[in-house]
XYZ file of C-alpha atoms in Angstrom:
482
model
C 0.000 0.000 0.000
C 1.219 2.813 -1.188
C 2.617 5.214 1.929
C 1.439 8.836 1.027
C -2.339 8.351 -0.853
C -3.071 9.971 -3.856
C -5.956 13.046 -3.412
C -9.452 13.569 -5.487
C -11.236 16.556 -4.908
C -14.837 15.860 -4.330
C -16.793 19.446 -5.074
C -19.673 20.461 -4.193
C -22.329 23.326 -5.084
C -25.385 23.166 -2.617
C -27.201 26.511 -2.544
C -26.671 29.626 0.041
C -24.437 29.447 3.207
C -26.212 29.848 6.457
C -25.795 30.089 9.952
C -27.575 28.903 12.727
C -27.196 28.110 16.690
C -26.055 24.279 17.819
C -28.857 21.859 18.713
C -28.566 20.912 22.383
C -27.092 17.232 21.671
C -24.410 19.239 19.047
C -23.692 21.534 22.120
C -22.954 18.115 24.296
C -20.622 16.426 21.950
C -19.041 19.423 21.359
C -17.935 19.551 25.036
C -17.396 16.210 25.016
C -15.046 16.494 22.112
C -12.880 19.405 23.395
C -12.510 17.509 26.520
C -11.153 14.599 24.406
C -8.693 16.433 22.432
C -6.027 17.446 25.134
C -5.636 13.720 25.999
C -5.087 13.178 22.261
C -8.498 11.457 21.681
C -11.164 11.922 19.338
C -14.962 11.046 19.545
C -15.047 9.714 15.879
C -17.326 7.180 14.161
C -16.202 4.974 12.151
C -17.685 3.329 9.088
C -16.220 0.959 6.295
C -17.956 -0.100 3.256
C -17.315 -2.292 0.671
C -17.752 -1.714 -2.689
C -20.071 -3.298 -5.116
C -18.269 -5.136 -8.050
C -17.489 -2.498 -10.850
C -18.156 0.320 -8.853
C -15.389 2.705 -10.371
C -13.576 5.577 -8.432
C -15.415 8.302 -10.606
C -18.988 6.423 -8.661
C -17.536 7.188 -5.542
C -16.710 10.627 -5.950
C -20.207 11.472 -6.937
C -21.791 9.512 -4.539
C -19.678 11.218 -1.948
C -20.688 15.024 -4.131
C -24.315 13.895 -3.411
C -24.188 12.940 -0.156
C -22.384 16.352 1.045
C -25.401 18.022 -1.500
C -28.486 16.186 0.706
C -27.446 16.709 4.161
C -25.784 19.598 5.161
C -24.676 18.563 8.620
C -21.739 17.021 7.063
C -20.708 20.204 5.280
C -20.925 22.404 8.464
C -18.465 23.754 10.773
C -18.509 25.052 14.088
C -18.243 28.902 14.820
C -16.700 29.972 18.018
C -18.305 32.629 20.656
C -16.026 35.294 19.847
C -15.996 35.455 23.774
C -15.748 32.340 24.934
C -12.935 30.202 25.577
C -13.487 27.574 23.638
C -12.796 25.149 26.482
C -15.085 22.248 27.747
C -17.875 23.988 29.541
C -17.972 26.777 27.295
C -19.673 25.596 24.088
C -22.924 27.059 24.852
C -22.474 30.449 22.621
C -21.123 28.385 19.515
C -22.435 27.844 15.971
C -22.663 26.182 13.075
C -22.170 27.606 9.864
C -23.724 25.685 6.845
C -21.075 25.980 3.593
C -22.412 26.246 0.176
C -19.722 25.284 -1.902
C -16.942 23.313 -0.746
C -13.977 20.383 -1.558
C -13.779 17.034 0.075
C -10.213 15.237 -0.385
C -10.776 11.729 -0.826
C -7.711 9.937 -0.133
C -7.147 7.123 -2.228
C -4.903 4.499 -1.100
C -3.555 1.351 -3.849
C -3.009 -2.117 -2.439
C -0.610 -3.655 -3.770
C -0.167 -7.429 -3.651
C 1.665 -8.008 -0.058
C -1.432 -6.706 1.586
C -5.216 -7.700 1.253
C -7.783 -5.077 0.556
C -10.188 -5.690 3.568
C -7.002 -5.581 6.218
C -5.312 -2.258 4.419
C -8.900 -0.710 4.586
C -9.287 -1.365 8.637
C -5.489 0.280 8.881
C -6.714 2.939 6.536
C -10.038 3.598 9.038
C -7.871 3.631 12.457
C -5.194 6.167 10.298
C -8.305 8.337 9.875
C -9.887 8.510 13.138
C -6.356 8.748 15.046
C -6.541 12.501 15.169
C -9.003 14.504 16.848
C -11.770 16.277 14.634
C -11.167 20.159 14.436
C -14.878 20.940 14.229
C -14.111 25.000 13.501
C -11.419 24.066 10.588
C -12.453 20.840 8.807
C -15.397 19.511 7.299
C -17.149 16.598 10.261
C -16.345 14.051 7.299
C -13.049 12.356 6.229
C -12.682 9.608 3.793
C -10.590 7.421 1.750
C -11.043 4.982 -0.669
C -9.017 1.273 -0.777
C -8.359 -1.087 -3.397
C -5.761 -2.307 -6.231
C -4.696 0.062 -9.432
C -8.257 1.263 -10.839
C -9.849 -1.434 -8.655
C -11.644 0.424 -5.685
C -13.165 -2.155 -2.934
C -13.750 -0.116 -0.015
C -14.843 3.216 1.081
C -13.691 4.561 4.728
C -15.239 7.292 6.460
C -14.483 8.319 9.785
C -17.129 11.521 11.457
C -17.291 13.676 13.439
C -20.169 12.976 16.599
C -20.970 16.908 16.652
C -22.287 16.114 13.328
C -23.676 12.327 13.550
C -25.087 9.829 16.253
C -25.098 5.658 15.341
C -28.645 6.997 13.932
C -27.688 9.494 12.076
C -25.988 6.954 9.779
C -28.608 4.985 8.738
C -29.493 7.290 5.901
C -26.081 7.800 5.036
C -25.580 4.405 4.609
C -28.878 4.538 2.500
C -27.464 6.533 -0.106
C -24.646 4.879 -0.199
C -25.523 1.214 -0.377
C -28.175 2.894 -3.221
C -25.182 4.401 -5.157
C -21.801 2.142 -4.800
C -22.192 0.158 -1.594
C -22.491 -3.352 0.001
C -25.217 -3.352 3.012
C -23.755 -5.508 5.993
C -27.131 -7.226 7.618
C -26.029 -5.296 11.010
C -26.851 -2.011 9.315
C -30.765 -1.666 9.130
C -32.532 0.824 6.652
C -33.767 3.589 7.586
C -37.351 4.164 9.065
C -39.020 5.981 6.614
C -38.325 7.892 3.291
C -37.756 11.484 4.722
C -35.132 13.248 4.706
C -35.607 14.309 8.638
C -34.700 17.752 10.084
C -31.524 19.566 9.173
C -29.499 20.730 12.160
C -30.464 24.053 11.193
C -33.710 23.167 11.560
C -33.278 20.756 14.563
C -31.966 24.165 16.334
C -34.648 25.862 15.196
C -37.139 23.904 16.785
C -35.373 23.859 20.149
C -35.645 27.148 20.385
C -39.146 27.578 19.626
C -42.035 27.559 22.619
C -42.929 23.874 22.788
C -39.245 23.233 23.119
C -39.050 25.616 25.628
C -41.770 24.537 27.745
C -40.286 20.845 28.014
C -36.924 21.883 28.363
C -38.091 23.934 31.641
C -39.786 20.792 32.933
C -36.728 18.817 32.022
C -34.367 20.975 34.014
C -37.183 20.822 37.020
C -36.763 16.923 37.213
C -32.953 16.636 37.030
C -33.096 19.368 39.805
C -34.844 17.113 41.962
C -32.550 14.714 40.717
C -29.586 16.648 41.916
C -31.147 17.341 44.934
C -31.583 14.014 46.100
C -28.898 11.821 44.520
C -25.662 11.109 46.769
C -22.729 13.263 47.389
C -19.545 12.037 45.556
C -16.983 10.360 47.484
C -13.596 11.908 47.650
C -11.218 10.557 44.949
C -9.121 7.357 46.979
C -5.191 7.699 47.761
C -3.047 6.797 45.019
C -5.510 7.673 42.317
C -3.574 7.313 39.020
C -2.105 10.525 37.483
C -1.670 9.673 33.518
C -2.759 7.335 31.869
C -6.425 8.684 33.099
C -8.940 6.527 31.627
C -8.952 2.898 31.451
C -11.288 1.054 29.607
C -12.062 -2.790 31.233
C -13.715 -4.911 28.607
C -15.974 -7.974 29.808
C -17.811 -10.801 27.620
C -19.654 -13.962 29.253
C -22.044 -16.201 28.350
C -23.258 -15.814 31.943
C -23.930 -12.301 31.725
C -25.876 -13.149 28.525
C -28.378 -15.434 30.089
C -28.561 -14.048 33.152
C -29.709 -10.463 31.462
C -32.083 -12.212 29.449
C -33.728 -14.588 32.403
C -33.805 -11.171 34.477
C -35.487 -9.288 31.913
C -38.496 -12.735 31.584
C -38.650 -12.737 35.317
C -39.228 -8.748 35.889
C -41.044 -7.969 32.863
C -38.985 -5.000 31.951
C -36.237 -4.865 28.854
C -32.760 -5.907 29.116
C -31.853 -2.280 28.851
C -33.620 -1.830 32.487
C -32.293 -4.490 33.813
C -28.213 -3.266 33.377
C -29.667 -0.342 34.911
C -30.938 -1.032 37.352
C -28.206 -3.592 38.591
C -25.823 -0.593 37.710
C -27.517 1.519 40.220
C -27.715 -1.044 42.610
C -23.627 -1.736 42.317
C -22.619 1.914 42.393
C -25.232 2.160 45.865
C -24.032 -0.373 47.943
C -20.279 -0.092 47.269
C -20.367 3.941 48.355
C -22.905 2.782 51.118
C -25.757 5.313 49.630
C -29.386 5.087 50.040
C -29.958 6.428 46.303
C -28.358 5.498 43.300
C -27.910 7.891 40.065
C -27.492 7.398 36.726
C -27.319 8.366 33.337
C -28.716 7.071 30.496
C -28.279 8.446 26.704
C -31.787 9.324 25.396
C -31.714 9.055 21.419
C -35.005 11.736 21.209
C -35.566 9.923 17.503
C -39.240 9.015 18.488
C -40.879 11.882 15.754
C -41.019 11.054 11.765
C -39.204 14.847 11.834
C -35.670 13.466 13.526
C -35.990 9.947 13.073
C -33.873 9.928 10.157
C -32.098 13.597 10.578
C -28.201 13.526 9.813
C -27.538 15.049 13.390
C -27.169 13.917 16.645
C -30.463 13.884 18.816
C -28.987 12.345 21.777
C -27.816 13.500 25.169
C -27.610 12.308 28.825
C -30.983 12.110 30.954
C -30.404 11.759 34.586
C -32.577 10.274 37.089
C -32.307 8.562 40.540
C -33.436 5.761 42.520
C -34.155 4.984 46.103
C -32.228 2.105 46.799
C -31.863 1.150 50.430
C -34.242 -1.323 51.853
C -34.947 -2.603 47.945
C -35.352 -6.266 46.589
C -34.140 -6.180 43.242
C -36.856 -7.333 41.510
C -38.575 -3.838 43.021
C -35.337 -2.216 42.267
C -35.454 -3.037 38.502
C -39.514 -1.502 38.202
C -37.849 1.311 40.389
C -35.638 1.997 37.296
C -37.926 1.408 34.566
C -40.236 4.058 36.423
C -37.673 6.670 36.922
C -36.315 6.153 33.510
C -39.261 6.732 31.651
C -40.396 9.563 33.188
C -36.991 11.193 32.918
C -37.155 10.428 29.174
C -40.849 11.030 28.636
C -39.310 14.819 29.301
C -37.181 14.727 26.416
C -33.788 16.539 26.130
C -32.254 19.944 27.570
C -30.044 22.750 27.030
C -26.449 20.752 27.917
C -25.500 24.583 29.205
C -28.328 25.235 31.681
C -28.061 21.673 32.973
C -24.229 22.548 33.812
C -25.131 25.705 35.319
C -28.358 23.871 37.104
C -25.500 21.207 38.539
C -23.128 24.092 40.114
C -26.146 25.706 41.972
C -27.500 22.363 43.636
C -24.220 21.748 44.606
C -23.617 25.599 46.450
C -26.736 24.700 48.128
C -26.401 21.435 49.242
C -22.309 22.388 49.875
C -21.143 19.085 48.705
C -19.180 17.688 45.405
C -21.891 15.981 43.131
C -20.601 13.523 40.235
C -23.103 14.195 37.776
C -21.288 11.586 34.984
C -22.136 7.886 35.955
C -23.826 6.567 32.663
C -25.259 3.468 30.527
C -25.035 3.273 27.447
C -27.050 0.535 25.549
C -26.264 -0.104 22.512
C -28.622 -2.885 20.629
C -26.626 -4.335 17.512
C -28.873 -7.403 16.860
C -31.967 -8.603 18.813
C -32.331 -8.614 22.983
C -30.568 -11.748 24.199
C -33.328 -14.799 24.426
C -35.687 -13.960 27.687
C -35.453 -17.452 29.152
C -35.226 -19.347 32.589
C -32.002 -20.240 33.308
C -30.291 -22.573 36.241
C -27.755 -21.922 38.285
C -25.675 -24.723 37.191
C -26.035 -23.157 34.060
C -24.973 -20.165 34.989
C -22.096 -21.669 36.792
C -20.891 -23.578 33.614
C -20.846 -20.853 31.474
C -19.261 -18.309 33.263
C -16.364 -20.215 32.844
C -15.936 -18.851 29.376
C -16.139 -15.435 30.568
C -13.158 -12.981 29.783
C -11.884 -9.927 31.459
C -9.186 -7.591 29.862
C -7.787 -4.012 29.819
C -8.250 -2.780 25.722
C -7.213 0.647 24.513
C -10.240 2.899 23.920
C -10.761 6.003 21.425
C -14.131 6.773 22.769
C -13.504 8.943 25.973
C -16.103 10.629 27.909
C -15.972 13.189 30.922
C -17.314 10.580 33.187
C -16.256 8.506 36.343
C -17.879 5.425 34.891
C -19.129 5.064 31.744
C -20.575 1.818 30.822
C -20.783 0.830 27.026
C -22.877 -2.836 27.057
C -22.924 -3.884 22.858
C -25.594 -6.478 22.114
C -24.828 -8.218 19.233
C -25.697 -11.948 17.799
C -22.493 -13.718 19.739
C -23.836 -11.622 22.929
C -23.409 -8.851 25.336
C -20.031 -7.032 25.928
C -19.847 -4.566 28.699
C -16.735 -2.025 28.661
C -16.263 0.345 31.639
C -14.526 3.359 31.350
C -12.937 4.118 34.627
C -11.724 7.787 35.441
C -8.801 6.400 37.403
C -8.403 9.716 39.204
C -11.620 8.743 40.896
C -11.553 5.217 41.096
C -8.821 2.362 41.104
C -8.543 -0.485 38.226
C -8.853 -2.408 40.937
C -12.301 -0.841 41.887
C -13.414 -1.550 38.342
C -12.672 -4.562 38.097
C -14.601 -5.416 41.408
C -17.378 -3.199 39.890
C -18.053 -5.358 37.005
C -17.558 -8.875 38.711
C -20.265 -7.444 41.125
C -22.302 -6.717 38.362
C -22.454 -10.008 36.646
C -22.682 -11.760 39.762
C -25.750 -9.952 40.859
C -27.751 -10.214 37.412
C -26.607 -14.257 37.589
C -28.130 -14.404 41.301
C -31.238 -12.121 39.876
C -31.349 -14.901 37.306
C -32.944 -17.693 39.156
C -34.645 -16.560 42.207
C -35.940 -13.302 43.884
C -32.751 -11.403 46.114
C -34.376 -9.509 48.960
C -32.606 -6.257 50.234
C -30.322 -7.649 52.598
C -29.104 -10.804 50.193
C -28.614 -8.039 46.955
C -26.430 -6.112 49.534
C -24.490 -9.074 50.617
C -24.077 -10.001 47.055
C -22.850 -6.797 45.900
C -20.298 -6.216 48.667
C -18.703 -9.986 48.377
C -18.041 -9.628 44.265
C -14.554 -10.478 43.344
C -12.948 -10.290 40.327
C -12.309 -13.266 38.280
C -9.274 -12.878 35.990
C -8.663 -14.933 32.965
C -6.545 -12.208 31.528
C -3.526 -10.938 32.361
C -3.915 -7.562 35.837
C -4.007 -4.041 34.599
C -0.511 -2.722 34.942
C-alpha cells in the first residue's frame, strides 16, 4: 500500500451558506469532544464499506458530491463565541455555519499485492480517526477509498459525533448502499423515506415555545434529581495521574443469560435491567441510600428526527431509592424513573451545567453528575429465558476480562458501554482512574455479573442483593491491569 495516498477533490455546489445556533445534543458532543482532544483522543465514528463489483472511483466521488449536497450537517463547521474560551464547559455560545460550496479530499490508497484489501482498509479507518476532529477548521467528514490500481473495494469514512449519532448513519448508509455500496445485515434501513430535520432546523425547533416549555420541565426533574442523589466520594489515595482513563472490557455467556432470564422474570427490557443492577452496584459499594445514573436518550421518536443527519442524543439523569430494595422492586424502580426522565425529552447541555453548580452551592457538597449506561442494541435482545444456576455456573467459565485501549472517551467517572450483538453482550467500563482504582473496576463489574446471575434464578431480597454486591470479586482470565 502505497505510503502517502493519492488526493481527489470531491466538489460540491449546494445553494446559500447559512448560519444557525447548535442543537442541544451538538452543544454536548461538542464539550465532550474538546474535553477529548487534550488527551489526544477523538470522539469519531467509524464506518467501512465495501464496494459493489465495478463500482469505479469516478462512482464514488459522486456519490460522496451527493451525499455532502443532501445533508448539510456534514458540510458544516462550528463557529466559536467570539468570547468564549473555547474550552469544555464553554460551548454554549457556539455555531454552526452551513457551507455552500466546498472540496472534500478523498484519499485514495492502492493495495498492492503483499497486503489484502479488507485488512489495508481497517489500517486505513484507524489512520483516519487517530486525530481529533477540528470541528471550527475541517469539514465533520473524512474519507478514503481502498483497493488495487483502478480497482476500488472499499470506502472509509471516519465523522465527526458533533455532526452524527449511530442513527444518524442509517441514511447515510442509505445513499450509499443505493449508489456504490455493500449493506452488511447489522446495518438496518432507515425508518421511513424522509429526509428528517436539518441541524439548522433541529436548532430551530429547540428554540421555539414547545421546546421551551419541556426543556423547563426537564431541568425541574434533574433538579430534583440533583437534589436528592448522593454526594460524591472523595477521589481514593493513590488515584492514578496519567494514563487517566482505562477502559475494562468484559464478555460472558453468563452475563448473557442471566440479562435475558432477568429481563423474563421482571417484565422490563434488558436495557432496564443493566440499569438497574448498575444503580444497585454503584449504591451499595459507596454505602448510599440512592443510586444515580445516566442514560443516553436518542429523542428519535418523531417522523421529523428519526432519520435527521444530526445527533439527537444526550444524557438524561434520574435517581433511585435504593436502600431497603429487593431487586426485583429495584429493577420496576428503574424502569419508572427512567421513563419519566425520558418522557421529558432533552435539555439545554448549558443550563443543565449551570443547574448542577447551583444544587451543589446549596447542598455544599461535590456531586458527580457523569455515571452513565449506554445501551447499545446491535442485533436482537438476548433470548428472555429461565435459566439454572448450574447453568450459569458452567458458562461463566468462558467469561473474559481484559484491559483494551479505547478512542471513545467521555468526561465521566464510569461510563458503561454494554454492545448487544448476535455472539452476545459485551460490557466495557470506562474508569476515570483519578476517581476510582482499576482495581475498583474490576470489582465493579464482577459485582455486576454476579448480581444479574443471582437475579437470574430466584428473587434477592434487600439484605441478600447487599451481601451479594459487597462480596463480588474479580475473576481474571486475563492478564492484571498494569
Amino acid at each position: 500500500m502505497r505510503t502517502t495516498p493519492e488526493h481527489r477533490a470531491v466538489r460540491f455546489a449546494a445553494g446559500e451558506a447559512r448560519r444557525a445556533p447548535l442543537t442541544w445534543s451538538q452543544q454536548y458532543y461538542l464539550a465532550e469532544t474538546d474535553a477529548a482532544r487534550p488527551l489526544g483522543r477523538g470522539l469519531a465514528i467509524r464506518r467501512l464499506y465495501e464496494l459493489r463489483a465495478g463500482v469505479r472511483e469516478r462512482d464514488v466521488v459522486a456519490a460522496l458530491r451527493d451525499l455532502l449536497h443532501r445533508f448539510e450537517g456534514l458540510r458544516s463547521t462550528v463557529v466559536r463565541d467570539p468570547a468564549g474560551t473555547g474550552g469544555a464547559d464553554d460551548c454554549a455560545g457556539a455555531g454552526q455555519r452551513v457551507h455552500a460550496e466546498g472540496t472534500l479530499h478523498l484519499a485514495v490508497h492502492e493495495v498492492d499485492g503483499a497486503q489484502g484489501p479488507a485488512e489495508a482498509a481497517a489500517a486505513v479507518l484507524d489512520e483516519l480517526a487517530a486525530t481529533p476532529f477540528d470541528a471550527a477548521e475541517e469539514w465533520p467528514v473524512r474519507a478514503a477509498l481502498i483497493g488495487p490500481a483502478g480497482l476500488p473495494r472499499f470506502l472509509a469514512l471516519v465523522f465527526s459525533h458533533v455532526a452524527v449519532d449511530a442513527f444518524a448513519l442509517l441514511p447515510v448508509t442509505d445513499h450509499l448502499v443505493s449508489a456504490v455500496a455493500v449493506r452488511r445485515p447489522e446495518w438496518p434501513p432507515a425508518r421511513s423515506r424522509d429526509a428528517g430535520r436539518s441541524p439548522r432546523e433541529q436548532a430551530a425547533a429547540e428554540a421555539a415555545e414547545p421546546a421551551r416549555r419541556s426543556a423547563e420541565r426537564a431541568l425541574r426533574r434533574a433538579a430534583d434529581t440533583f437534589r436528592t442523589m448522593p454526594a460524591a466520594p472523595p477521589a481514593p489515595d493513590g488515584a492514578a495521574a496519567t494514563d487517566r482513563y482505562r477502559f475494562l472490557s468484559r464478555t460472558s455467556p453468563a452475563l448473557h443469560q442471566a440479562a435475558g432470564a432477568v429481563s423474563l422474570r421482571t417484565g422490563e427490557s434488558v436495557a432496564t435491567v443493566l440499569a438497574a443492577a448498575m444503580i444497585a452496584v454503584d449504591a451499595h459499594l459507596a454505602d448510599s441510600p440512592t443510586g444515580y445514573l445516566q442514560l443516553l436518550a436518542a429523542n428519535r421518536s418523531r417522523p421529523e428526527t428519526v432519520n435527521a443527519v444530526v445527533p439527537c442524543s444526550q444524557p438524561v439523569p434520574f435517581c433511585v431509592p435504593v436502600a431497603g430494595s429487593s431487586f426485583p422492586k429495584l429493577v420496576r424502580a428503574t424502569a419508572s424513573a427512567a421513563l419519566g426522565a425520558l418522557r421529558l425529552g432533552s435539555y439545554p447541555p448549558d443550563r443543565l451545567a449551570e443547574l448542577h453548580r447551583v444544587v451543589e452551592r446549596e447542598r455544599g457538597v461535590r456531586l458527580d453528575i457523569t455515571p452513565t449506561l449506554n445501551y447499545r442494541p446491535r442485533a436482537g435482545a438476548p433470548p428472555r429465558r429461565e435459566v439454572t444456576a448450574a447453568e450459569l455456573e458452567e458458562s461463566a467459565a468462558a467469561g473474559v476480562t481484559r484491559w483494551i485501549p479505547g478512542d471513545l472517551v467521555w468526561r465521566s467517572t464510569r461510563y458503561l458501554s454494554a454492545d448487544v450483538s448476535e455472539s452476545g453482550i459485551r460490557l466495557v467500563l470506562q474508569v476515570d482512574t483519578r476517581v476510582h482504582t482499576p482495581g475498583w473496576a474490576e470489582r465493579w463489574t464482577a459485582a455486576l455479573e454476579r448480581l444479574l446471575c443471582a437475579a437470574a434464578t430466584r428473587e434477592v431480597a434487600a439484605e441478600e442483593l447487599q451481601r451479594v454486591v459487597q462480596q463480588s470479586q474479580p475473576t481474571r482470565q486475563e492478564p492484571r491491569c498494569r
